[in-house]
Coordinates of C-alpha atoms and ligand atoms in Angstrom, one line a residue:
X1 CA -38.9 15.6 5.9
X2 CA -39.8 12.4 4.5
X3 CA -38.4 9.7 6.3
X4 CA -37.6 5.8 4.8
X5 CA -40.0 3.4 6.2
X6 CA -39.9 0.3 8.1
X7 CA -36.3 1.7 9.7
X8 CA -35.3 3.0 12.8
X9 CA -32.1 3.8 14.2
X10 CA -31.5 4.3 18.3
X11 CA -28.6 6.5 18.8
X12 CA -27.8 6.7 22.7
X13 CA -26.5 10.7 23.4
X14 CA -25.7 9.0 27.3
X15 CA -22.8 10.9 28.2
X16 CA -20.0 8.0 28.9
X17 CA -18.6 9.7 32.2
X18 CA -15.6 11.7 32.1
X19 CA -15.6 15.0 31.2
X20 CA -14.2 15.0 27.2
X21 CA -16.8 12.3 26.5
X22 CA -19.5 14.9 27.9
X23 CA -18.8 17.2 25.1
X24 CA -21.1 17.0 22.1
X25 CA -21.6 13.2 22.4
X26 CA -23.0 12.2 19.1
X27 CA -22.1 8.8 18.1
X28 CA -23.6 5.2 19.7
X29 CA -21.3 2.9 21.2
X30 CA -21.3 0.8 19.0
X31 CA -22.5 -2.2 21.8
X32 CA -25.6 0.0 21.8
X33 CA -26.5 0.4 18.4
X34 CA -30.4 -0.9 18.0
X35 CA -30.6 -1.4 14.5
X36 CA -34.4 -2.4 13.7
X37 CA -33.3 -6.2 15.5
X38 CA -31.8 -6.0 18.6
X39 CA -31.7 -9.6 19.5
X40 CA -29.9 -10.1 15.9
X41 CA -27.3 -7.8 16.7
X42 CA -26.1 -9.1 19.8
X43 CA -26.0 -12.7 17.6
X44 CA -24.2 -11.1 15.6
X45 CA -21.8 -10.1 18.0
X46 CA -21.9 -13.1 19.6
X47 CA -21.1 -15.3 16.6
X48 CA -18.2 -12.8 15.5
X49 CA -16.7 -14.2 19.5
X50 CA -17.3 -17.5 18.6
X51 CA -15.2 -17.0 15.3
X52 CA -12.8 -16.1 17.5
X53 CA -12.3 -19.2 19.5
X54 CA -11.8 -21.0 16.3
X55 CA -9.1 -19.1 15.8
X56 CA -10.2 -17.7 12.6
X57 CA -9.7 -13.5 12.8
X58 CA -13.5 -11.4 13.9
X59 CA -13.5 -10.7 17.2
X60 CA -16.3 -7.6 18.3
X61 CA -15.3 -5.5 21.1
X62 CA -18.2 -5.0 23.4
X63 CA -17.9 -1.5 23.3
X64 CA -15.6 1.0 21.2
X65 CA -15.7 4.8 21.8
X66 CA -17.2 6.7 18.7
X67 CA -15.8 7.7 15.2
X68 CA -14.4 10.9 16.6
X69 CA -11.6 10.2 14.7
X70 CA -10.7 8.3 11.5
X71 CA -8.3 7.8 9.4
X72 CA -9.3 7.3 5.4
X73 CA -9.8 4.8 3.4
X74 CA -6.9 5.3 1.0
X75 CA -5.9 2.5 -1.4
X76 CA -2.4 0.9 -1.7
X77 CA -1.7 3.0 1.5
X78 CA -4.5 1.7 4.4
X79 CA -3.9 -2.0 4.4
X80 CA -3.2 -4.4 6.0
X81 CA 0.1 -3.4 7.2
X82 CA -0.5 0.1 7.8
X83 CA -3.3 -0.6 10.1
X84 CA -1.5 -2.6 12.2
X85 CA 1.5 0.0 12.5
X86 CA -1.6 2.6 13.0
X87 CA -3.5 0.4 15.9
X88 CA 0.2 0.3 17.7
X89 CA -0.2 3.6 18.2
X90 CA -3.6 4.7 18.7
X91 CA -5.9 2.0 20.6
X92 CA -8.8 4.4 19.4
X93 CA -8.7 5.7 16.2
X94 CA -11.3 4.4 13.7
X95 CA -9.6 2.6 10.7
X96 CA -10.9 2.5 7.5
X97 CA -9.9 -0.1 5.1
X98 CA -9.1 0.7 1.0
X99 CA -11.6 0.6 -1.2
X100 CA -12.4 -3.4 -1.8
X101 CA -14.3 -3.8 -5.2
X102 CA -17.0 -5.6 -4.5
X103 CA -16.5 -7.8 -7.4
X104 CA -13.1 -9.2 -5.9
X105 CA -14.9 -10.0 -2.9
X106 CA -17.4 -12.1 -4.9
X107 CA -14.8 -13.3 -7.3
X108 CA -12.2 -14.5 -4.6
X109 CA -15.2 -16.0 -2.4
X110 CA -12.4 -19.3 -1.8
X111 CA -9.6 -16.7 -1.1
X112 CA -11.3 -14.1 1.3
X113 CA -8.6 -13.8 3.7
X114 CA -6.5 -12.6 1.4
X115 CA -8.8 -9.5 1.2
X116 CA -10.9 -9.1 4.3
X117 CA -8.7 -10.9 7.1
X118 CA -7.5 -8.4 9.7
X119 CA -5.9 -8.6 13.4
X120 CA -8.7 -8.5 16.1
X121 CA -6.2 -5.7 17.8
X122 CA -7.7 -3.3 14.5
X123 CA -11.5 -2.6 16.0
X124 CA -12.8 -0.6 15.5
X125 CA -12.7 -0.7 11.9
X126 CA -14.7 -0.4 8.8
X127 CA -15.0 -1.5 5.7
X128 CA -15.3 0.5 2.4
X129 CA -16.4 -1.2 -1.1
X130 CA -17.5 -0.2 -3.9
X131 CA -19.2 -1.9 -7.0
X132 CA -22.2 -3.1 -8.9
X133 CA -25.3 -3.6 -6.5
X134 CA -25.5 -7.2 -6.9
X135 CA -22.2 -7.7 -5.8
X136 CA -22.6 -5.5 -3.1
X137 CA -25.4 -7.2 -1.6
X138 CA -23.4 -10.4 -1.7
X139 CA -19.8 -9.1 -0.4
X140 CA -21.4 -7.5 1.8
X141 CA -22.8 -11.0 3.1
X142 CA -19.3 -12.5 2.6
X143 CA -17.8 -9.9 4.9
X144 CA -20.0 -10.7 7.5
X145 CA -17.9 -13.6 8.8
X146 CA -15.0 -11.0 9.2
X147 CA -17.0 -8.5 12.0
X148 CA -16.4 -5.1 10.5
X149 CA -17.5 -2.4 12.8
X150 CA -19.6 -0.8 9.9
X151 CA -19.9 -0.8 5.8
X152 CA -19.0 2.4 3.8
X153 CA -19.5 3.3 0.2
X154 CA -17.2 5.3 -1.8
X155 CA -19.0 7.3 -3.8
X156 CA -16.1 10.0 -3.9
X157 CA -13.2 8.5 -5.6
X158 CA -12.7 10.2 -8.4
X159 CA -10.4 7.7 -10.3
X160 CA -11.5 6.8 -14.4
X161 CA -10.4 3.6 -13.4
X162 CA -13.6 3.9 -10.7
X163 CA -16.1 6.6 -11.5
X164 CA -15.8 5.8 -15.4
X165 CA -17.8 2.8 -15.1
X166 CA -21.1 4.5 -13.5
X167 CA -21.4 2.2 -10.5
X168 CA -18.3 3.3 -8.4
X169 CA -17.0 6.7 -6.8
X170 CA -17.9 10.2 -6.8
X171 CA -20.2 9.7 -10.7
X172 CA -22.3 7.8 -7.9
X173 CA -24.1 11.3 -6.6
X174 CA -25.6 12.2 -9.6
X175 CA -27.4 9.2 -9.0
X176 CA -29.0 9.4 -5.4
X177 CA -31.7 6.8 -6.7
X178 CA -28.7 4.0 -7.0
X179 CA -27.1 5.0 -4.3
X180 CA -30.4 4.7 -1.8
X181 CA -30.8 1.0 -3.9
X182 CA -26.9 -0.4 -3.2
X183 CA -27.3 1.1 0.6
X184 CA -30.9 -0.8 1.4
X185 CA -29.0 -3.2 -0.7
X186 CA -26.0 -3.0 1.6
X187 CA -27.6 -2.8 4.9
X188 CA -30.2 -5.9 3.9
X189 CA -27.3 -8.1 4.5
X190 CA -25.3 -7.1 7.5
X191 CA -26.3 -6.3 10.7
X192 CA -23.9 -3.5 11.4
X193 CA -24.4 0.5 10.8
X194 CA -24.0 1.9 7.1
X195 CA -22.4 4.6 5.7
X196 CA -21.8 6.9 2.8
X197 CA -18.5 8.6 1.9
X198 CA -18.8 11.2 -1.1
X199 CA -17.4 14.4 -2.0
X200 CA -19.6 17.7 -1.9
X201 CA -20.1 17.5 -5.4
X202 CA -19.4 16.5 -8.9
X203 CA -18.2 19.1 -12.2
X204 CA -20.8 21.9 -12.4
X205 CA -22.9 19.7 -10.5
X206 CA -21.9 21.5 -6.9
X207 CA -24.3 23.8 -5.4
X208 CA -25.0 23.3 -1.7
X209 CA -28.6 22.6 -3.2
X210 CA -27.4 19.7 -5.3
X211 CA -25.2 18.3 -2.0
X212 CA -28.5 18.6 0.0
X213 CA -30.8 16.7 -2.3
X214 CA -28.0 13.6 -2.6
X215 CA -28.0 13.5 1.3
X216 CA -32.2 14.1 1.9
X217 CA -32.4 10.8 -0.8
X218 CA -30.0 8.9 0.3
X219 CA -31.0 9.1 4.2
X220 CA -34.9 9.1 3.4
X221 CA -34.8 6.3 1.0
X222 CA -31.9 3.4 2.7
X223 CA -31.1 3.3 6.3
X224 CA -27.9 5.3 6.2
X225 CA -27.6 8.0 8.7
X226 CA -23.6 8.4 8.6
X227 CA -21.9 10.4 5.8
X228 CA -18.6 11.2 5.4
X229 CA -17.8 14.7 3.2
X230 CA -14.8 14.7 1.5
X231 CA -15.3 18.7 1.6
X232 CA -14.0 19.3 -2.0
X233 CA -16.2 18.6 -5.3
X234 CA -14.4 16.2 -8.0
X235 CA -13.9 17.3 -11.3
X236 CA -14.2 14.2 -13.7
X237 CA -12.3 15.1 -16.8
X238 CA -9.0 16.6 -17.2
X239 CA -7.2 16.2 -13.6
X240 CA -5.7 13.4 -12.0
X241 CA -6.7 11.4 -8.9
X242 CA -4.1 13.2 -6.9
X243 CA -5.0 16.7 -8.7
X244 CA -8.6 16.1 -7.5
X245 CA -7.2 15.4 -4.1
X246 CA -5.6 19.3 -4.0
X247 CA -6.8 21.4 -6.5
X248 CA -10.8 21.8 -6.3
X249 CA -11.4 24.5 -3.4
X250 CA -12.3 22.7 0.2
X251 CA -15.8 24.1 1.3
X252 CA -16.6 23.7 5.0
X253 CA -19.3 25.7 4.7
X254 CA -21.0 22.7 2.9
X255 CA -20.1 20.6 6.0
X256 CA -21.4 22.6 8.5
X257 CA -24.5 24.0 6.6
X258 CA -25.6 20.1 6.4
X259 CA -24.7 19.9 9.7
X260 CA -27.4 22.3 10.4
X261 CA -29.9 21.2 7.9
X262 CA -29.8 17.4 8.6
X263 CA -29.6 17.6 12.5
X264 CA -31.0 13.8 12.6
X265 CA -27.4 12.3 10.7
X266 CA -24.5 12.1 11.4
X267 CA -21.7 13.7 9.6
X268 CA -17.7 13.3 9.6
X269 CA -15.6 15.8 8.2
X270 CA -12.9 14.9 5.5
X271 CA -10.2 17.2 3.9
X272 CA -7.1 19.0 3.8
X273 CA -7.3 18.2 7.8
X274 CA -3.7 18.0 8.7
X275 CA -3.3 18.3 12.8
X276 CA -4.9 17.7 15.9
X277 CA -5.9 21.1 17.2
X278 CA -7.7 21.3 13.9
X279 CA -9.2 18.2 14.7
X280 CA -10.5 19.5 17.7
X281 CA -11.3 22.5 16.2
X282 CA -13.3 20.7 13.5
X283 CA -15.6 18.8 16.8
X284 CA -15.9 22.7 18.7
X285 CA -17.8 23.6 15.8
X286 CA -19.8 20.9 15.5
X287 CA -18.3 18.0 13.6
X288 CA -19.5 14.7 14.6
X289 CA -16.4 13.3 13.7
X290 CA -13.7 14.2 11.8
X291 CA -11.4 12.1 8.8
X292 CA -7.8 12.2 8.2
X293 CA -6.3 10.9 5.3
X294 CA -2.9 11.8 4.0
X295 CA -1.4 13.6 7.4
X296 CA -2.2 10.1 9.0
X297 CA -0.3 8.3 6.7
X298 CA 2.3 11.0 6.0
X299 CA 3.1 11.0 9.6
X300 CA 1.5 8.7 11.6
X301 CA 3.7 9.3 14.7
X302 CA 3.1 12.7 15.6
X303 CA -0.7 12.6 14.8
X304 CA -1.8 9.1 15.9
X305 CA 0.5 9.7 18.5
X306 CA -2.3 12.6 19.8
X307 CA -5.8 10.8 18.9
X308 CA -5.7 8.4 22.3
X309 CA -4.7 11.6 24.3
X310 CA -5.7 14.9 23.0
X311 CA -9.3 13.6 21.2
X312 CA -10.3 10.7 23.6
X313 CA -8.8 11.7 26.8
X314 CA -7.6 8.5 27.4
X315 CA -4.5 7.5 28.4
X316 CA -1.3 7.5 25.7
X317 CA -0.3 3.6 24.9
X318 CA 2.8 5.1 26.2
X319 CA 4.9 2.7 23.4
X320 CA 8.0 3.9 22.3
X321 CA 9.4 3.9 18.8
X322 CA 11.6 0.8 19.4
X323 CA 8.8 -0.9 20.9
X324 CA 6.2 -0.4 18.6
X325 CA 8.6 -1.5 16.0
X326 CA 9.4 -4.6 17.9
X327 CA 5.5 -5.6 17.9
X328 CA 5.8 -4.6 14.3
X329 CA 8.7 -6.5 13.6
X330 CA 6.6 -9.9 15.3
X331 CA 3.5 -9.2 12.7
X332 CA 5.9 -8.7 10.1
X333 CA 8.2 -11.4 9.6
X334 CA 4.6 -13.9 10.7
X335 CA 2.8 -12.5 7.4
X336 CA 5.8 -12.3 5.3
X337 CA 5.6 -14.3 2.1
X338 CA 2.1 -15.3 3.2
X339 CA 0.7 -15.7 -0.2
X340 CA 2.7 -16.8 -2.8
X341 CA 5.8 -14.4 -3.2
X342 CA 3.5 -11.8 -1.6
X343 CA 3.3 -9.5 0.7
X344 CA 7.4 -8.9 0.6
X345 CA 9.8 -7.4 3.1
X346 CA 9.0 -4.1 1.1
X347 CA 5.1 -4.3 1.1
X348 CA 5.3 -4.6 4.8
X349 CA 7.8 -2.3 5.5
X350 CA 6.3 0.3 3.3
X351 CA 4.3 2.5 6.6
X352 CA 7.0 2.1 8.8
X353 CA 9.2 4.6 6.0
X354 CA 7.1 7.9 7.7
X355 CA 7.4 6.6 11.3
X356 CA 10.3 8.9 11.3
X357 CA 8.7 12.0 10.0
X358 CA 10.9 15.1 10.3
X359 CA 13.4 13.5 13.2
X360 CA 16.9 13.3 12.9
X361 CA 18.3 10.1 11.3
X362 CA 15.1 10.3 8.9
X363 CA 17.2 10.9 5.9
X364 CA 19.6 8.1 6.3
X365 CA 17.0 5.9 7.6
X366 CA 15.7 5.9 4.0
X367 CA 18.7 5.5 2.5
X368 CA 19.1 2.5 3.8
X369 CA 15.9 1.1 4.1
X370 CA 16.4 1.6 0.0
X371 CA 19.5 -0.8 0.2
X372 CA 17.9 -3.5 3.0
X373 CA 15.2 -3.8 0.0
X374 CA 17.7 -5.4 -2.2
X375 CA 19.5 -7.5 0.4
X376 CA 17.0 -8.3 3.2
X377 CA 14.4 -11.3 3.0
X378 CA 12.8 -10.7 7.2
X379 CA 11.6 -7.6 8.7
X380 CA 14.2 -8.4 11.8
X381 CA 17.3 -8.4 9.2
X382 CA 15.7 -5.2 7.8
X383 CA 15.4 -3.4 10.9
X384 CA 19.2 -4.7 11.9
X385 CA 20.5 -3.1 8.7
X386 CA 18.4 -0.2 9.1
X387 CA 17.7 1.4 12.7
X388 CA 21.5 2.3 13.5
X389 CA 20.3 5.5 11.6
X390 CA 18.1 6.1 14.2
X391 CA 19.4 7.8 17.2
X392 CA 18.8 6.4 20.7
X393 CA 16.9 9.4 21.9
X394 CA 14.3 9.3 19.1
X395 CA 13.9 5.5 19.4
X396 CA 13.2 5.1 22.7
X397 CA 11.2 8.4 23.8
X398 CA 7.5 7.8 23.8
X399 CA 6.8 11.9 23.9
X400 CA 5.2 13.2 21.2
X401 CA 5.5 16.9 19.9
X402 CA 2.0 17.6 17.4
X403 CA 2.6 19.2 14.5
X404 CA 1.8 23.0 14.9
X405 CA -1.6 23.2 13.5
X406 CA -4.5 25.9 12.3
X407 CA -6.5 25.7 16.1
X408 CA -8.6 28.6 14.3
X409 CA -9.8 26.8 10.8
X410 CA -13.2 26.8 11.5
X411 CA -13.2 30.2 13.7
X412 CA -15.4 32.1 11.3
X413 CA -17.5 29.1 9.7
X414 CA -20.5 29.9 11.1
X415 CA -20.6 33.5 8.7
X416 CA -19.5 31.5 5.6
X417 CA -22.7 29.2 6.0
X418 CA -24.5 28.9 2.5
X419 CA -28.2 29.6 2.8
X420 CA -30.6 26.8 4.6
X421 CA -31.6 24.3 2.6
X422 CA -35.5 23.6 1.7
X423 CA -36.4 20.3 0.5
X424 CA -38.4 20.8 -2.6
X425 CA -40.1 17.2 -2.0
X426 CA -42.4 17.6 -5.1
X427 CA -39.4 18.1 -7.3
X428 CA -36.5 16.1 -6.0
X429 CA -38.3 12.8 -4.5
X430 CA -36.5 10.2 -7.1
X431 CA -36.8 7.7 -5.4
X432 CA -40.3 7.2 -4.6
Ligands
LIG1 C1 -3.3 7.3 -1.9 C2 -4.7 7.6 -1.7 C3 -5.7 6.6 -1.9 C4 -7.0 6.9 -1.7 N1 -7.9 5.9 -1.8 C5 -9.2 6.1 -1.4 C6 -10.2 5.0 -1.4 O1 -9.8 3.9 -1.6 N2 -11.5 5.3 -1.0 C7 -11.8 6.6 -0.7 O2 -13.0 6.8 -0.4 N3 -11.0 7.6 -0.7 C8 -9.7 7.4 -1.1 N4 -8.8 8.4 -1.0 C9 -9.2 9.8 -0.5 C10 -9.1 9.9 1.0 O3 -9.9 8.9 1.7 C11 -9.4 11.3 1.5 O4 -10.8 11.5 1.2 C12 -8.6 12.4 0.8 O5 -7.2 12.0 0.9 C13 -8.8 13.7 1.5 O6 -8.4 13.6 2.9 P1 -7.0 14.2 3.4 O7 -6.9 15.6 2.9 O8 -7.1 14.1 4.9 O9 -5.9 13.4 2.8 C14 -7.4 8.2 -1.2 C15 -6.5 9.2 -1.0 C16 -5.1 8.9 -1.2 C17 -4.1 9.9 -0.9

């Protein structure tokens, strides 16, 4: 295989010590990352901690434990607000941000906060844009000041409003050429990792083939070596966003085959992924890491509740309901109007309304949280009006029952396996 000149990337596969980091250790730490500069990187760290005395947001953690588990980048739903509810109850889950058009972060240059700021508490943490390749050149240089753990793509949205105009979401793979040009592009001006989120193909455009040639340009012609595979292909015309979130067939076979026929990336599972045994099941067969999307939002108690525990094998935060809602409540009511009429008691409230997923009170809880909308203009008079709904028991227990889950999704994968994939170099090198 060819391979893109002039970069290198140093993964360490140490093990980290206890016995659940010795399985199948993939990822860096991020601390160790050697990214073609190494005394850069540790400026770069060192200026994020220096940020950080100023008072302005951007702290780096030394050292985070690896992308074993993520939650999506899923817009209108993983902001600001939910990330903090999120990092309340998993200290090591990796949080991805919405998509952030490019072209807001270059527009809003004087108003960046607005878009990028973030708690240091939400490391490890990564940033996903998406846009024209100018602009993503230059936010990706105005994000800089704000320490994101790593830069993602979205080429997989599948959106008119976002793959219609050529430059954004999943229309992006037919064009492996741009997308190896915005990721040099990308990586040119940050000194953190890279990555590429995309769907396993596009319309008729979906062979494993067709998956395998995107991935052999992207990773031989831009430094990225981490791909996320939203394991479903798009189709463009005729469904909605949401439709193309449920209706085209998930295909881990595509997953794992380019797990075996790209054994230098890295690659994190994405799709219809709804528990933790199957996110453990997902790792047993070889996932480097593995995505959730809508079960993390739909009920972030019961699965971030898990990830600390049951993926990292470190120990539960141990928070209860109440408390985590009493940190929450603190955030809150200090954001609260923040801009302008913005965020209100109903944009910061709006994660909290699954917190309760499937426990008694749930129903009435909502009822009223519909009413404290109208009436209520903090978060504390909100959760005064509201959490008498709430028994005692559910409040203040910090046990967590999982969801039952598929433990055997990927049990016969390995039969399922599309055929191995042979570069045809002559045929698909576009971007040489
Ligand atoms: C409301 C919503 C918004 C989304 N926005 C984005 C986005 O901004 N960027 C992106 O790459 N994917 C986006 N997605 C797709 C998710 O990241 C994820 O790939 C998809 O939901 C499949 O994962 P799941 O089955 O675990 O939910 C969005 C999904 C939802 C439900």
């Amino acid at each position: 295989m060819m391979k893109f000149a002039g970069y290198s990337l140093g993964v360490s596969f140490a093990p980290i010590g206890s016995n659940v980091f010795a399985k199948s250790f993939r990822f860096p730490i991020v601390g160790s990352i050697y990214r073609g500069n190494l005394r850069s990187s540790r400026l770069f760290s060192a200026s994020c901690w220096r940020e950080q005395s100023n008072g302005k947001n951007g702290v780096v953690a030394k050292q985070y434990l690896p992308p074993w588990f993520s939650v999506a980048p899923m817009m209108d739903w993983t902001d600001n607000h939910y990330r903090t509810l999120a990092r309340l109850i998993s200290k090591h889950a990796w949080l991805y941000t919405e998509m952030i058009a490019a072209e807001t972060i270059v527009h809003q240059k004087d108003n960046l906060d607005r878009f990028l700021a973030y708690s240091p508490d939400q490391h490890p943490i990564v940033l996903q844009i998406g846009g024209y390749i100018e602009n993503l050149a230059k936010a990706t240089e105005l994000a800089n000041a704000y320490c994101y753990d790593e830069i993602n793509l979205n080429c997989g949205c599948p959106s008119p409003r976002v793959a219609g105009h050529g430059c954004f979401g999943v229309s992006l793979m037919l064009d492996p050429k741009f997308v190896a040009e915005a990721m040099s592009a990308i990586a040119a001006n940050t000194n953190v990792p890279v990555s590429v989120k995309c769907r396993i193909g596009v319309d008729d455009h979906d062979s494993y083939d067709q998956l395998c040639d995107f991935i052999y340009n992207v990773s031989s012609f831009s430094p990225t070596k981490h791909f996320i595979i939203h394991s479903r292909k798009a189709l463009l015309n005729g469904i909605s966003p949401a439709e193309n979130r449920n209706i085209p067939p998930l295909k881990y076979e595509y997953f794992y085959g380019l797990l075996r026929d790209f054994p230098d990336l890295t690659f994190t599972i994405n799709g219809g992924i709804s528990g933790i045994d199957e996110v453990n099941a997902a790792r047993e067969a070889g996932a480097h890491g593995v995505m959730l999307g809508r079960a993390a939002y739909n009920n972030p108690w019961h699965i971030l509740g898990h990830v600390d525990t049951a993926i990292y094998g470190a120990p539960r935060s141990g928070l209860t309901r109440r408390q985590v809602l009493k940190k929450y409540q603190v955030y809150g009511d200090s954001v609260l109007g923040k801009y302008g009429h913005k965020p209100t008691v109903r944009d910061i409230v709006k994660p909290l309304l699954n917190l309760f997923h499937s426990a008694p009170g749930n129903g009435l809880w909502k009822r009223k949280a519909d009413a404290a909308f109208r009436s209520c203009t903090t978060i504390e008079s909100f959760f005064e009006e509201t959490l008498v709904a709430i028994p005692d028991l559910v409040l203040d227990s910090s046990a967590v029952e999982p969801p039952p889950g598929r433990g055997d999704l990927f049990a016969n994968i390995d039969s399922l396996l599309p055929p191995p994939y042979r570069t045809r170099e002559e045929e698909i090198v576009l971007c040489a």
